[in-house]
Short mmCIF file of C-alpha atoms in Angstrom, two decimals:
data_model
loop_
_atom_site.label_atom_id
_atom_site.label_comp_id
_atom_site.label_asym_id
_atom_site.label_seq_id
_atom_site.Cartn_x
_atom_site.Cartn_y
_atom_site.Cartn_z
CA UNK A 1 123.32 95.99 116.76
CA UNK A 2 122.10 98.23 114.53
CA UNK A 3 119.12 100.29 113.61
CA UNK A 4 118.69 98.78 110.14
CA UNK A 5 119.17 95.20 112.08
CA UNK A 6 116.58 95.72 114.38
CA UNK A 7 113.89 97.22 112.64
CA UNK A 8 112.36 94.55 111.50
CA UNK A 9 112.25 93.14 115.21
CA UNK A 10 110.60 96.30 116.35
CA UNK A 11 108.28 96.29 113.67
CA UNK A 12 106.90 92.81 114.18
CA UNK A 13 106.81 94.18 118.57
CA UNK A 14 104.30 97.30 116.62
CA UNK A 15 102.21 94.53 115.19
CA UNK A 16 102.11 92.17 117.80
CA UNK A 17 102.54 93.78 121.00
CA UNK A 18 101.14 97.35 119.87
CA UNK A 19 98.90 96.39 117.45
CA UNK A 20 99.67 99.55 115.66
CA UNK A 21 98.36 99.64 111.66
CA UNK A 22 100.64 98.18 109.18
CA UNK A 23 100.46 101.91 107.57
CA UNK A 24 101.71 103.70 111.30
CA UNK A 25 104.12 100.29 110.71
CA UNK A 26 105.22 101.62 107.26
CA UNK A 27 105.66 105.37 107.94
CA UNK A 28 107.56 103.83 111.31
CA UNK A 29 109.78 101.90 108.87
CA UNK A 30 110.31 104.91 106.61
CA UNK A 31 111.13 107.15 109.57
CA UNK A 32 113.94 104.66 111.01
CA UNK A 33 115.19 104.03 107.29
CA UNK A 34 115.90 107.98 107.42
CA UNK A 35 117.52 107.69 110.90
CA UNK A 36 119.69 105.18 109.94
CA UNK A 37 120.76 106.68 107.46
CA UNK A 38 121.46 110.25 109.33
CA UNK A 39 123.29 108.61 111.62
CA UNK A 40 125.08 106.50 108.86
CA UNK A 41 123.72 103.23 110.23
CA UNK A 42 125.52 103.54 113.49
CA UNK A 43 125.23 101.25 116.30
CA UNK A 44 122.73 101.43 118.75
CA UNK A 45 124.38 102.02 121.57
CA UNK A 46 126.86 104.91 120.07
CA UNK A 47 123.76 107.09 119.38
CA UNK A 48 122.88 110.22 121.61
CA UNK A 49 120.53 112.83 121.52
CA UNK A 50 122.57 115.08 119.69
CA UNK A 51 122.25 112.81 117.05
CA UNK A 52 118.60 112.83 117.44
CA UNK A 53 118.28 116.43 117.51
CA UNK A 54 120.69 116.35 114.44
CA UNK A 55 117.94 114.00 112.60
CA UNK A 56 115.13 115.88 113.15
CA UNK A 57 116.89 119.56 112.18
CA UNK A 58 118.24 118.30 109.34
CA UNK A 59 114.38 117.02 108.53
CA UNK A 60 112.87 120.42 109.29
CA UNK A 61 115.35 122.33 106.86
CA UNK A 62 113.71 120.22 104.26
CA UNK A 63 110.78 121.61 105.22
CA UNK A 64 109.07 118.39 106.30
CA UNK A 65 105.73 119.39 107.87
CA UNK A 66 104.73 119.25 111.57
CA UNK A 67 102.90 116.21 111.58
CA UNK A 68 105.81 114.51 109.85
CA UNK A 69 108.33 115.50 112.29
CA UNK A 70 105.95 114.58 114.97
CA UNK A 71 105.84 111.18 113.72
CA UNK A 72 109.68 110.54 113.64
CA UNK A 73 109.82 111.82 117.01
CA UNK A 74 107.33 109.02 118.36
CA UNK A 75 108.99 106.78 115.86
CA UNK A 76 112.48 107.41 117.56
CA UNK A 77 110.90 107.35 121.06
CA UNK A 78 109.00 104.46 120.40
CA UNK A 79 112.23 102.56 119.02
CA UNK A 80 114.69 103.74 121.49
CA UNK A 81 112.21 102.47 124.78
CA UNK A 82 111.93 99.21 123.09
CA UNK A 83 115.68 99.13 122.43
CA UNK A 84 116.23 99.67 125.94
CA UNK A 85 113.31 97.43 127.19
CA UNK A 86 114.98 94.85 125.45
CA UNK A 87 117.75 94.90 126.62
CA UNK A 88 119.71 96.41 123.33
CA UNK A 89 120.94 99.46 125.06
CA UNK A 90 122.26 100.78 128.24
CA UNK A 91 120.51 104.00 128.70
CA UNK A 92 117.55 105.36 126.13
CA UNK A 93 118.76 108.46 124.26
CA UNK A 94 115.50 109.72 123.58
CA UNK A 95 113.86 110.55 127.16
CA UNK A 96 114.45 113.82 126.46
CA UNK A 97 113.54 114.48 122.46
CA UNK A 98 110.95 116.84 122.26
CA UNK A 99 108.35 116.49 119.76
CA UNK A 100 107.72 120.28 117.51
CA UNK A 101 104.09 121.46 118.48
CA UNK A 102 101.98 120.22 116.01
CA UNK A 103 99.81 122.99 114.08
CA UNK A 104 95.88 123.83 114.86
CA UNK A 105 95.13 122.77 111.44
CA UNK A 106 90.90 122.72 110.80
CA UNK A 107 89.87 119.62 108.74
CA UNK A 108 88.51 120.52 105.20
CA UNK A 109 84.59 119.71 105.20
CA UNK A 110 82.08 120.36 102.28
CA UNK A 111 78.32 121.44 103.42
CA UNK A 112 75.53 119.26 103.60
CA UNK A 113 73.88 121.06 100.78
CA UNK A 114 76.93 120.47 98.39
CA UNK A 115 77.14 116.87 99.27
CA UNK A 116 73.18 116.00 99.25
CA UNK A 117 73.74 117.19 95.42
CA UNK A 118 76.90 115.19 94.91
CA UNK A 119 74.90 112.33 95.93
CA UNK A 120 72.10 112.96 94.18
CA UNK A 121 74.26 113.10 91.19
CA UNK A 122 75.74 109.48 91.54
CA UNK A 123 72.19 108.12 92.44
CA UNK A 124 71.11 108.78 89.06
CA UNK A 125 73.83 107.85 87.20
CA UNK A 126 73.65 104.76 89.42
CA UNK A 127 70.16 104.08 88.41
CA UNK A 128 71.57 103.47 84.90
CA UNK A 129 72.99 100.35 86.44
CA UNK A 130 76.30 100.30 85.98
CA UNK A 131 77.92 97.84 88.62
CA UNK A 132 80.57 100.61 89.31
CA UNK A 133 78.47 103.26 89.29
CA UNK A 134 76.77 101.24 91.93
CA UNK A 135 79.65 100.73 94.42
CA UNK A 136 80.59 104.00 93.81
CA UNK A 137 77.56 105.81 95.36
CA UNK A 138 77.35 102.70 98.05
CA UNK A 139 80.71 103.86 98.89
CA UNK A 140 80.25 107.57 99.39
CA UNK A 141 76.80 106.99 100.80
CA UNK A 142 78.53 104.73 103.51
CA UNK A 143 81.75 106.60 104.42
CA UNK A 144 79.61 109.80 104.90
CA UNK A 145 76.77 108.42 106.27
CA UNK A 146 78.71 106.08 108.93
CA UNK A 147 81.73 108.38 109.37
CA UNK A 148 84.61 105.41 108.99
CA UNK A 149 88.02 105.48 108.05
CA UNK A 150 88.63 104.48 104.18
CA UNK A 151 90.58 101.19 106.21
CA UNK A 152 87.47 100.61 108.09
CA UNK A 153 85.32 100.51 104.61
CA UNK A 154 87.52 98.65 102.62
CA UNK A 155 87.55 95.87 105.54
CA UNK A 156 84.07 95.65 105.08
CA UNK A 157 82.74 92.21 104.62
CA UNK A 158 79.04 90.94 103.30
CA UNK A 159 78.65 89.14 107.28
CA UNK A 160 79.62 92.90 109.06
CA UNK A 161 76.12 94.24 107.91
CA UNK A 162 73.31 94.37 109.69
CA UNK A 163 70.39 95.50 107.22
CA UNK A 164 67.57 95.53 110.25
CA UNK A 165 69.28 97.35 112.47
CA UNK A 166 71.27 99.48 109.53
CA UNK A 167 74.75 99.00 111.50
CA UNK A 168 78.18 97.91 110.15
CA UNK A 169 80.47 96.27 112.36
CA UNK A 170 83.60 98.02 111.24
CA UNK A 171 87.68 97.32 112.63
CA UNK A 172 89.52 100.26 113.43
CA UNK A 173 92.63 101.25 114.73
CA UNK A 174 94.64 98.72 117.07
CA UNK A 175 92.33 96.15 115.75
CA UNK A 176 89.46 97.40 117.45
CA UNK A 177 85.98 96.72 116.86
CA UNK A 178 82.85 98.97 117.09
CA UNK A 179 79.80 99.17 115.81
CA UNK A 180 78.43 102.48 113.67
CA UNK A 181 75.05 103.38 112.55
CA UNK A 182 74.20 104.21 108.56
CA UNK A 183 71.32 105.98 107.27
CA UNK A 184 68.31 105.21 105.03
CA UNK A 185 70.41 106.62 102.20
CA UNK A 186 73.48 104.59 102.81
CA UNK A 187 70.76 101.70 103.36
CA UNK A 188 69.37 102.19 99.68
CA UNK A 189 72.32 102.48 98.12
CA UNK A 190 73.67 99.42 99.50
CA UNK A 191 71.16 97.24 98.74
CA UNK A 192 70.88 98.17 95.27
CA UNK A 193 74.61 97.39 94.83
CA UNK A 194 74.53 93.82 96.77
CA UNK A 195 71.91 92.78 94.00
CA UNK A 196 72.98 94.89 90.87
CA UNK A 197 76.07 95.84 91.16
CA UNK A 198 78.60 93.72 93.54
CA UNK A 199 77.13 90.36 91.61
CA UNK A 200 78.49 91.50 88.01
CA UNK A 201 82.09 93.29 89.74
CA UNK A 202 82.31 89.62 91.44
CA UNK A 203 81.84 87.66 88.23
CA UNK A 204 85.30 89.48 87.26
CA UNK A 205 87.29 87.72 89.83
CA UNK A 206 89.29 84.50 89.72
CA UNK A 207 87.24 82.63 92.28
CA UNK A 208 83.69 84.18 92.33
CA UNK A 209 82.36 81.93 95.58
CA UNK A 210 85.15 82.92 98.15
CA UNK A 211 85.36 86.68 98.06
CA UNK A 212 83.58 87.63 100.75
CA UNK A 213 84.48 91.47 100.78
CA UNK A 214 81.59 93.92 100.91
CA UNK A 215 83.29 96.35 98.30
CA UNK A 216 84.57 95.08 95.00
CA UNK A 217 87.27 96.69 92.68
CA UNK A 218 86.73 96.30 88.65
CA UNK A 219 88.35 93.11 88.89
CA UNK A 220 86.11 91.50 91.35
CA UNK A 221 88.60 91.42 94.59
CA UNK A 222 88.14 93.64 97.41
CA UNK A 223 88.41 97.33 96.87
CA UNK A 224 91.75 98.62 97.95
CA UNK A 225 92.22 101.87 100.18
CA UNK A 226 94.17 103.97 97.00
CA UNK A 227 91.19 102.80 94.59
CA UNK A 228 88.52 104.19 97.18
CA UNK A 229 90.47 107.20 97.81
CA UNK A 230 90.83 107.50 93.70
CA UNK A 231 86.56 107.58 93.32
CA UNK A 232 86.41 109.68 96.26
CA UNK A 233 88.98 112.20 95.13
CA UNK A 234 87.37 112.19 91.74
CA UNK A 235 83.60 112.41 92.97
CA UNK A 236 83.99 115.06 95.52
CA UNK A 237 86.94 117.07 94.16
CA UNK A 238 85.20 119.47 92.33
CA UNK A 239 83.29 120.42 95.87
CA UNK A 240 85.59 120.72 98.52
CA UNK A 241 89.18 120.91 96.44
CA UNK A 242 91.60 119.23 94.30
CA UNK A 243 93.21 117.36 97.23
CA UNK A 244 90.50 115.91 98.75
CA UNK A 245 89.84 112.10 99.99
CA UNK A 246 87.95 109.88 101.55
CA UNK A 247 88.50 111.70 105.29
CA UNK A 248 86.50 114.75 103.96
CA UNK A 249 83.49 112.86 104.21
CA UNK A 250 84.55 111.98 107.86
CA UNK A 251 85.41 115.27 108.54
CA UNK A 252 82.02 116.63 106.74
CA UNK A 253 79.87 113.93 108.95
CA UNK A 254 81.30 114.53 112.11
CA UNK A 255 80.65 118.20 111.73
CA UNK A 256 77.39 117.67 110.67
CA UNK A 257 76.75 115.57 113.67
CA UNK A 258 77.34 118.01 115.65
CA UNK A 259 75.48 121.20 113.56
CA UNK A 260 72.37 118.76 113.90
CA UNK A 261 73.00 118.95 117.52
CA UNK A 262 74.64 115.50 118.07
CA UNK A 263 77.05 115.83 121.62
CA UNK A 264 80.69 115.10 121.74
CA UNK A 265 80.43 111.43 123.30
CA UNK A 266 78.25 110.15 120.31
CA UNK A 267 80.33 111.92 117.94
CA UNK A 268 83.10 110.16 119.58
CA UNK A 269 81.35 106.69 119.82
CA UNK A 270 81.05 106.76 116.15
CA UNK A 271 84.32 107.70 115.22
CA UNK A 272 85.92 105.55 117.01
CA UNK A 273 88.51 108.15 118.49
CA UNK A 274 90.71 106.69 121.63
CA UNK A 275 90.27 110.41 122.92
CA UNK A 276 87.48 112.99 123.14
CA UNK A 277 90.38 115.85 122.52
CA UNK A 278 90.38 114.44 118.67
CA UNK A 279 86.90 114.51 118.76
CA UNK A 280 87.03 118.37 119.73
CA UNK A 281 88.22 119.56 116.57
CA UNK A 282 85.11 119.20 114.64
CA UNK A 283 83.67 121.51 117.46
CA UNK A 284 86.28 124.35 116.68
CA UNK A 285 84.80 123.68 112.74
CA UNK A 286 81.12 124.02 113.99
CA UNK A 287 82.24 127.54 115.99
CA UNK A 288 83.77 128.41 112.89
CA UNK A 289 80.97 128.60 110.70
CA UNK A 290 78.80 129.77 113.71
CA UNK A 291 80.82 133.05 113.26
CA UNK A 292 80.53 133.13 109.75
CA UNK A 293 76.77 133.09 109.58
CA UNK A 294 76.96 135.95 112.80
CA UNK A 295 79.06 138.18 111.01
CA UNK A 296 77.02 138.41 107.50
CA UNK A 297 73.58 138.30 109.39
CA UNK A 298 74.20 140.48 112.33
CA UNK A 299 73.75 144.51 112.05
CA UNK A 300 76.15 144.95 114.68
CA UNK A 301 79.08 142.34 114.05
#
C-alpha cells in the first residue's frame, strides 16, 4: 500500500480515534500529500528514514518555518505508528525522526487601553443599529472577553449561553467541552445583537426557524471561521498590525488575565490548554512588559 492509499484511512483513525480537528486533519492531509510526493508515492513498506530526513531537508531549503516542519514531523510520526499499529508495515521508520526545535516566538497582544477604545469605537457605531455592526462588536466583545478560539465562537449556538450566570459553554479541541466566563461588556453587547441585530441577519437565510447558530454571517447562516477572522483582521488591524486575527484577542486576554493578577491555573481553565507549559507563554509576555515599564521608570536601570 501506499501513502496516497492510506491517507484517507488514517485520516478518518484522526477523527475517530484521535479526535483531532478537521483543520490539524487538513494540514495532516497536506503534509502526507507532500510526502508522497517526495518520496514519489512509494510504498509503505520501501520507505526509511533517509527518506524522511530527505522530506523534511528538502522542506527546510524552502524555507518552510519551524512550526511547519514541526507539524510534518508529527504528521509522519503520527502516520508511520498507525501504519505499523495496523499492521501495514513491518518496522516504523520514524522512531527516530527528530522534530527541529520550535522557536520562542512571543504572541502579538494589543494593550488594554488600545482595545477598550477599539471597542468603544464599534459600540457606537453599533448603536446606529446596523445588524452587522451588531455581531461585529458581540463578536470582539466575546472572543476578548471569554478568551476562545475563533472555532470555539463560531460553534456557538443560542442554547450554549447562559445570560444569569454570563458563561458560554464553548467545544474546543478534541471535542472537548468547558465552560468560560464573559464580562458585563461582552454581556451588553450580546444582548443587544440577539434582539437587534441576529433577528434581521437571520431573516436573510433560506430557512429562518432552524438556524440555531449564535453568530450569523450576512446571509443569515452561521458565521464561518475566515469571515470572523476577516472583521477581526479589519477591526483590530490598525492596533496591533496588518496580520492580525482573531488569536490576538486571545493572546491580549490571557495576558491581561494575568497583569490583573489572575494565576496560571485560571488562566489555564479558561483557555482550555491540555498543558500549563502553553499557558506559560503569556507569563514570559507579562515579564516582558514588566521590564519595559522598569527600564523607562527606573533611575538606575
Amino acid at each position: 500500500m501506499r501513502i496516497t492509499e492510506a491517507t484517507d484511512a488514517f485520516a478518518r483513525h484522526l477523527t475517530d480515534v484521535r479526535r483531532l480537528s478537521p483543520a490539524t486533519v487538513r494540514a495532516y492531509r497536506s503534509d502526507l500529500a507532500d510526502l508522497a510526493d517526495s518520496v514519489g508515492d512509494a510504498p509503505l513498506d520501501e520507505i526509511d528514514l533517509e527518506h524522511l530526513r530527505e522530506w523534511l531537508w528538502r522542506a527546510t531549503k524552502r524555507g518552510d518555518a519551524r512550526s511547519t516542519l514541526a507539524r510534518r514531523t508529527a504528521a509522519a510520526r503520527g502516520f508511520f505508528t498507525w501504519a505499523s499499529e495496523s499492521g501495514l508495515i513491518a518496522a516504523d521508520p520514524s522512531l527516530r525522526l527528530v522534530a527541529p526545535k520550535r522557536g520562542t516566538t512571543l504572541p502579538r497582544v494589543a494593550t488594554a487601553d488600545a482595545l477598550g477604545a477599539v471597542l468603544d469605537s464599534l459600540q457606537q457605531t453599533a448603536a446606529e443599529g446596523d445588524p452587522v455592526a451588531l455581531r461585529d462588536h458581540a463578536l470582539l466583545e466575546t472572543l476578548y472577553g471569554a478568551g476562545i478560539r475563533v472555532a470555539e465562537l463560531c460553534g456557538l449556538d443560542l442554547d450554549d449561553l447562559d445570560h444569569a450566570r454570563r458563561t458560554a459553554r464553548v467545544t474546543g479541541k478534541g471535542s472537548k467541552e468547558r465552560v468560560v466566563p464573559f464580562g458585563a461588556p461582552a454581556a451588553v453587547a450580546l444582548d443587544a445583537y440577539l434582539v437587534r441585530g441576529r433577528p434581521a441577519l437571520l431573516a436573510r437565510g433560506d430557512d429562518p426557524t432552524g438556524e440555531r447558530a449564535l453568530f450569523l454571517g450576512a446571509r443569515g447562516r452561521r458565521l464561518g471561521p475566515r469571515a470572523a477572522y476577516d472583521v477581526v483582521s479589519r477591526t483590530l488591524g490598525p492596533v496591533v498590525g496588518s496580520a492580525v486575527g482573531p488569536h490576538a484577542l486571545r493572546h491580549s486576554a490571557a495576558t491581561h488575565l494575568l497583569d490583573g493578577g489572575a494565576d496560571l491555573r485560571t488562566v489555564q481553565e479558561i483557555l482550555g490548554h491540555a498543558s500549563l507549559g502553553t499557558t506559560q507563554i503569556y507569563t514570559h509576555v507579562s515579564s516582558e512588559r514588566l521590564a519595559a515599564t522598569y527600564r523607562l521608570a527606573h533611575p538606575r536601570a
